[in-house]
Short mmCIF file of C-alpha atoms in Angstrom, two decimals:
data_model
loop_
_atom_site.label_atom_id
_atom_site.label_comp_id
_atom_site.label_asym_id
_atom_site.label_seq_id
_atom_site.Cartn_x
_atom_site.Cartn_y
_atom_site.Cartn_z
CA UNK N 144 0.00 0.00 0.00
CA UNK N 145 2.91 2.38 0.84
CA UNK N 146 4.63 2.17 -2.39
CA UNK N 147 1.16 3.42 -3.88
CA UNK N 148 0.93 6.15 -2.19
CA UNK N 149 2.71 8.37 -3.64
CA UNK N 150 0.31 8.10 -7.17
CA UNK N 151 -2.89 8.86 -4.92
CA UNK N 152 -0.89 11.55 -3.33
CA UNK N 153 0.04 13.03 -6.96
CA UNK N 154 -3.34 12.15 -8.51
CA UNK N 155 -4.93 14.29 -5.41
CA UNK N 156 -2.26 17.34 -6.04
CA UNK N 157 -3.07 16.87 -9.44
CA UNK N 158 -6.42 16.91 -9.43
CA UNK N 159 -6.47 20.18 -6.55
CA UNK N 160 -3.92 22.04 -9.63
CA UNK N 161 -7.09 21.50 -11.65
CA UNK N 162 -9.26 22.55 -9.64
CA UNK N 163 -7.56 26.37 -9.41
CA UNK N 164 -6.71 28.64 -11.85
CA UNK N 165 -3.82 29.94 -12.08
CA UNK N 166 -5.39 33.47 -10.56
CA UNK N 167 -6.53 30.91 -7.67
CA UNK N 168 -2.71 29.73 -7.19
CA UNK N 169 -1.36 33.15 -7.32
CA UNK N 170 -3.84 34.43 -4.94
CA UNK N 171 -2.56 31.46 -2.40
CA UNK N 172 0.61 32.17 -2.85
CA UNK N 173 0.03 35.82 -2.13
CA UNK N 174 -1.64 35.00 1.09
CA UNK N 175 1.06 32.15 1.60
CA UNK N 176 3.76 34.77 1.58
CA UNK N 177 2.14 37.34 3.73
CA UNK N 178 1.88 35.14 6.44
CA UNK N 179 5.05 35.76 7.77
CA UNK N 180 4.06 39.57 8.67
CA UNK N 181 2.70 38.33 11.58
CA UNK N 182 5.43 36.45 13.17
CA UNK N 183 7.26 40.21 13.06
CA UNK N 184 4.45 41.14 14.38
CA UNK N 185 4.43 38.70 17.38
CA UNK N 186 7.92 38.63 17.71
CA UNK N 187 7.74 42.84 18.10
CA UNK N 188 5.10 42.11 21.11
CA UNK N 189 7.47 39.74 22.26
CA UNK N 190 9.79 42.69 22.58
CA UNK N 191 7.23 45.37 23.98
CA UNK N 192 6.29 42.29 26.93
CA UNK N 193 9.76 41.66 27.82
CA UNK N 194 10.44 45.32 28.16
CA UNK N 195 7.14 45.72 30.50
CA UNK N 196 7.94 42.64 32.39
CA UNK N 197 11.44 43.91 33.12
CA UNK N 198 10.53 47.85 34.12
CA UNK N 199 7.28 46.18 35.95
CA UNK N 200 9.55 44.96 38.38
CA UNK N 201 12.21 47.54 38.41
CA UNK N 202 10.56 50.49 38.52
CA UNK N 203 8.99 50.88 41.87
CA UNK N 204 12.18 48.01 43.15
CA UNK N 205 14.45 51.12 42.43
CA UNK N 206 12.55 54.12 43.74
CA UNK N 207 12.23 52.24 46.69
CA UNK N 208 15.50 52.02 47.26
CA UNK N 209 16.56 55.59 46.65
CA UNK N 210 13.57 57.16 48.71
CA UNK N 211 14.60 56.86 51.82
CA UNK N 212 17.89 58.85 50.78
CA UNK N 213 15.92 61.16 48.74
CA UNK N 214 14.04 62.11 52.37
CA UNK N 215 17.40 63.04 54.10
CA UNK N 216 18.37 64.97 50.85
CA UNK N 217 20.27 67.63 52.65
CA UNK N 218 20.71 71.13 50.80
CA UNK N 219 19.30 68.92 47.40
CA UNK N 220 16.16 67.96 49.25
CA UNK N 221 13.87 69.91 46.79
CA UNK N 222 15.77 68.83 43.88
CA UNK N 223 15.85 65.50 44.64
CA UNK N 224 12.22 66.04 45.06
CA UNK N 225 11.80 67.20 42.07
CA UNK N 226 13.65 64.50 40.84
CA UNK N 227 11.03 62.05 42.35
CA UNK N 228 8.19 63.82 40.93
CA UNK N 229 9.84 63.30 37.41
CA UNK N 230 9.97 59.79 37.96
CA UNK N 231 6.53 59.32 39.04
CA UNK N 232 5.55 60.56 35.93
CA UNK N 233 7.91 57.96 34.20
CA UNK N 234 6.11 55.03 35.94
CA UNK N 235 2.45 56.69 35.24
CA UNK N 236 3.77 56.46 31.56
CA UNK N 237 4.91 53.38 31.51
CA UNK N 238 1.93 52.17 33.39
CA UNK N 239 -0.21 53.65 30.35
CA UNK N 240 1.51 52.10 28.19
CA UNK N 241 1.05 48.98 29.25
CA UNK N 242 -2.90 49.52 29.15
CA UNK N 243 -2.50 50.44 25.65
CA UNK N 244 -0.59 47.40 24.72
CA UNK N 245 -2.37 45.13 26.70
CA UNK N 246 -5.51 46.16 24.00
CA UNK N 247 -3.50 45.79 20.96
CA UNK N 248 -2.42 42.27 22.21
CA UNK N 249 -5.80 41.41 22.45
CA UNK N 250 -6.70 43.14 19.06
CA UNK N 251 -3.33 41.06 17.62
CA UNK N 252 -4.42 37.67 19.13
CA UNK N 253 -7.91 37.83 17.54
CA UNK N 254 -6.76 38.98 14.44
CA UNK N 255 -4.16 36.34 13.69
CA UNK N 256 -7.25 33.94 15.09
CA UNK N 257 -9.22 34.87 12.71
CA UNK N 258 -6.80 34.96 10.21
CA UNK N 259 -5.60 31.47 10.15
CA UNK N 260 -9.49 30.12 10.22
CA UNK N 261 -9.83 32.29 7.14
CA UNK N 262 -6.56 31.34 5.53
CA UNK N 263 -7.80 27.36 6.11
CA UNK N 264 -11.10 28.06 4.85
CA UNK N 265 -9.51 29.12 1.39
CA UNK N 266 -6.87 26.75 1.49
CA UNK N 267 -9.72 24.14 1.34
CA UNK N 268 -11.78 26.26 -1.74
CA UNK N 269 -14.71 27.33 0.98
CA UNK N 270 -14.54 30.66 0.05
CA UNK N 271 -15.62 33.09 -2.85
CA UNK N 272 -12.97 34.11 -4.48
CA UNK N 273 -14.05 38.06 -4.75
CA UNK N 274 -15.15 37.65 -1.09
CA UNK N 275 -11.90 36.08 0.31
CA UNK N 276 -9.53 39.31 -1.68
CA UNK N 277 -11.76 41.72 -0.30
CA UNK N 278 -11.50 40.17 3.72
CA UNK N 279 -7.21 39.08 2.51
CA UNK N 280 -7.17 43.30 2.10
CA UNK N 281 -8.93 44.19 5.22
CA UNK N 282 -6.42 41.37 7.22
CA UNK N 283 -3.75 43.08 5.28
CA UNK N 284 -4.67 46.54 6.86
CA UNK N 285 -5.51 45.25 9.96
CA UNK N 286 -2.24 43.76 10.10
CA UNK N 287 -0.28 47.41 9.19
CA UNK N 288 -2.05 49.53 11.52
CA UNK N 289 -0.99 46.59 14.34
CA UNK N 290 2.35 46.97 13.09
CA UNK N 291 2.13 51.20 13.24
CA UNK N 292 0.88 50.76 16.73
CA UNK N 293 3.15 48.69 18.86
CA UNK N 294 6.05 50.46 16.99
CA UNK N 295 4.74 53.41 18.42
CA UNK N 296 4.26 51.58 21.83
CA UNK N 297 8.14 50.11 21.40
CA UNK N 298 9.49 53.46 20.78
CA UNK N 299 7.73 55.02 23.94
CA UNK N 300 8.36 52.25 26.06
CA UNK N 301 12.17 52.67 24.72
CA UNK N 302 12.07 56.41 25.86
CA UNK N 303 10.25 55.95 28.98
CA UNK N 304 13.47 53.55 29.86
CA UNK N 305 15.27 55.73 28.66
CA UNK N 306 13.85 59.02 31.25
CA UNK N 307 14.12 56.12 34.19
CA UNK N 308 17.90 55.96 33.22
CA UNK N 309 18.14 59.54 33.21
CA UNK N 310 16.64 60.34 36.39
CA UNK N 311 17.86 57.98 38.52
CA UNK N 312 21.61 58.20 37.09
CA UNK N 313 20.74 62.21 38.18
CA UNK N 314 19.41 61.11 41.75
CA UNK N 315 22.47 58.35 41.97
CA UNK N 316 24.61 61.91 41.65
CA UNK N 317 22.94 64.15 43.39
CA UNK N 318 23.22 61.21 46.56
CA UNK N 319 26.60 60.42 45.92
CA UNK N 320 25.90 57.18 44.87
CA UNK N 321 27.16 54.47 42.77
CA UNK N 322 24.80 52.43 42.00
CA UNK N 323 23.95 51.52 38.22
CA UNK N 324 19.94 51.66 37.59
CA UNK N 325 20.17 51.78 34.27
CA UNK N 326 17.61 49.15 32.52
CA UNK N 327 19.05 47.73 29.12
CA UNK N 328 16.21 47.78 26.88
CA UNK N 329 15.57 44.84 24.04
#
């Protein structure tokens, strides 16, 4: 039976080539090679999550240990202060943008869902052929205003590291400290 297989298998490719013009095969192949977008896409949340993860922890891990000094700030006390403020802002931020990519996670997850249900529904010629290119151009879109929006979040998130590096490297001086806070983003 094995050694037969192989002449079903190519009577069945055969016989699916038939089946599709060659519009049909171009239009898989054009969905075939978009598919990829979205593992940059995931793979750019994958970056956004780590960075969240990591400044989750170490944001309010490294005020707290600076904020008792900050209280017996001497002749700096208001600057430090200031300081402070400044990084409370920082962690608001961050804490926003968290919320925001929190939703586009969501939005991402369903998408790519749907995507792949719709991508085996044409694979297996359940779907009208005007019908699936207009829904292929609206998962198209969908995916590059995704893309637009966590590289906006990945940017922010980047500077908001960034101001936390900044602020505490200015309280670390001010304090006469040498203690590294700086957070290495990905």
């Amino acid at each position: 039976m094995r050694k037969y297989a192989h002449i079903v298998f190519g009577c069945l490719f055969t016989l699916l080539i038939w089946g599709c013009g060659a519009s049909d095969l171009s239009f898989i192949n054009e969905v075939k090679r978009f598919e990829p977008h979205w593992m940059s896409l995931s793979e750019k949340s994958a970056k956004i999550q780590h960075n969240l993860s990591i400044t989750r922890r170490r944001y309010p891990k490294d005020m707290d240990a600076i904020a008792p000094m900050i209280r017996k700030g001497g002749k700096d006390w208001a600057y430090l202060l200031s300081l402070k403020n400044q990084y409370s802002r920082v962690m608001s931020q961050r804490d926003s943008l968290e919320a925001q990519y929190q939703r586009k996670k969501e939005v991402l997850v369903k998408t790519v869902t749907e995507f792949n249900q719709w991508s085996n529904q044409l694979m297996k010629n359940k779907l009208d052929e005007d019908q699936a290119r207009r829904q292929f151009e609206q998962y198209r879109q969908q995916q590059q205003q995704l893309e637009v929006e966590m590289d906006r979040i990945y940017t922010e998130l980047i500077q908001n590291i960034e101001s936390h590096n900044a602020i505490l490297r200015r309280i670390a001086q001010a304090l006469n400290l040498y203690n590294n806070f700086d957070i290495d983003p990905k």
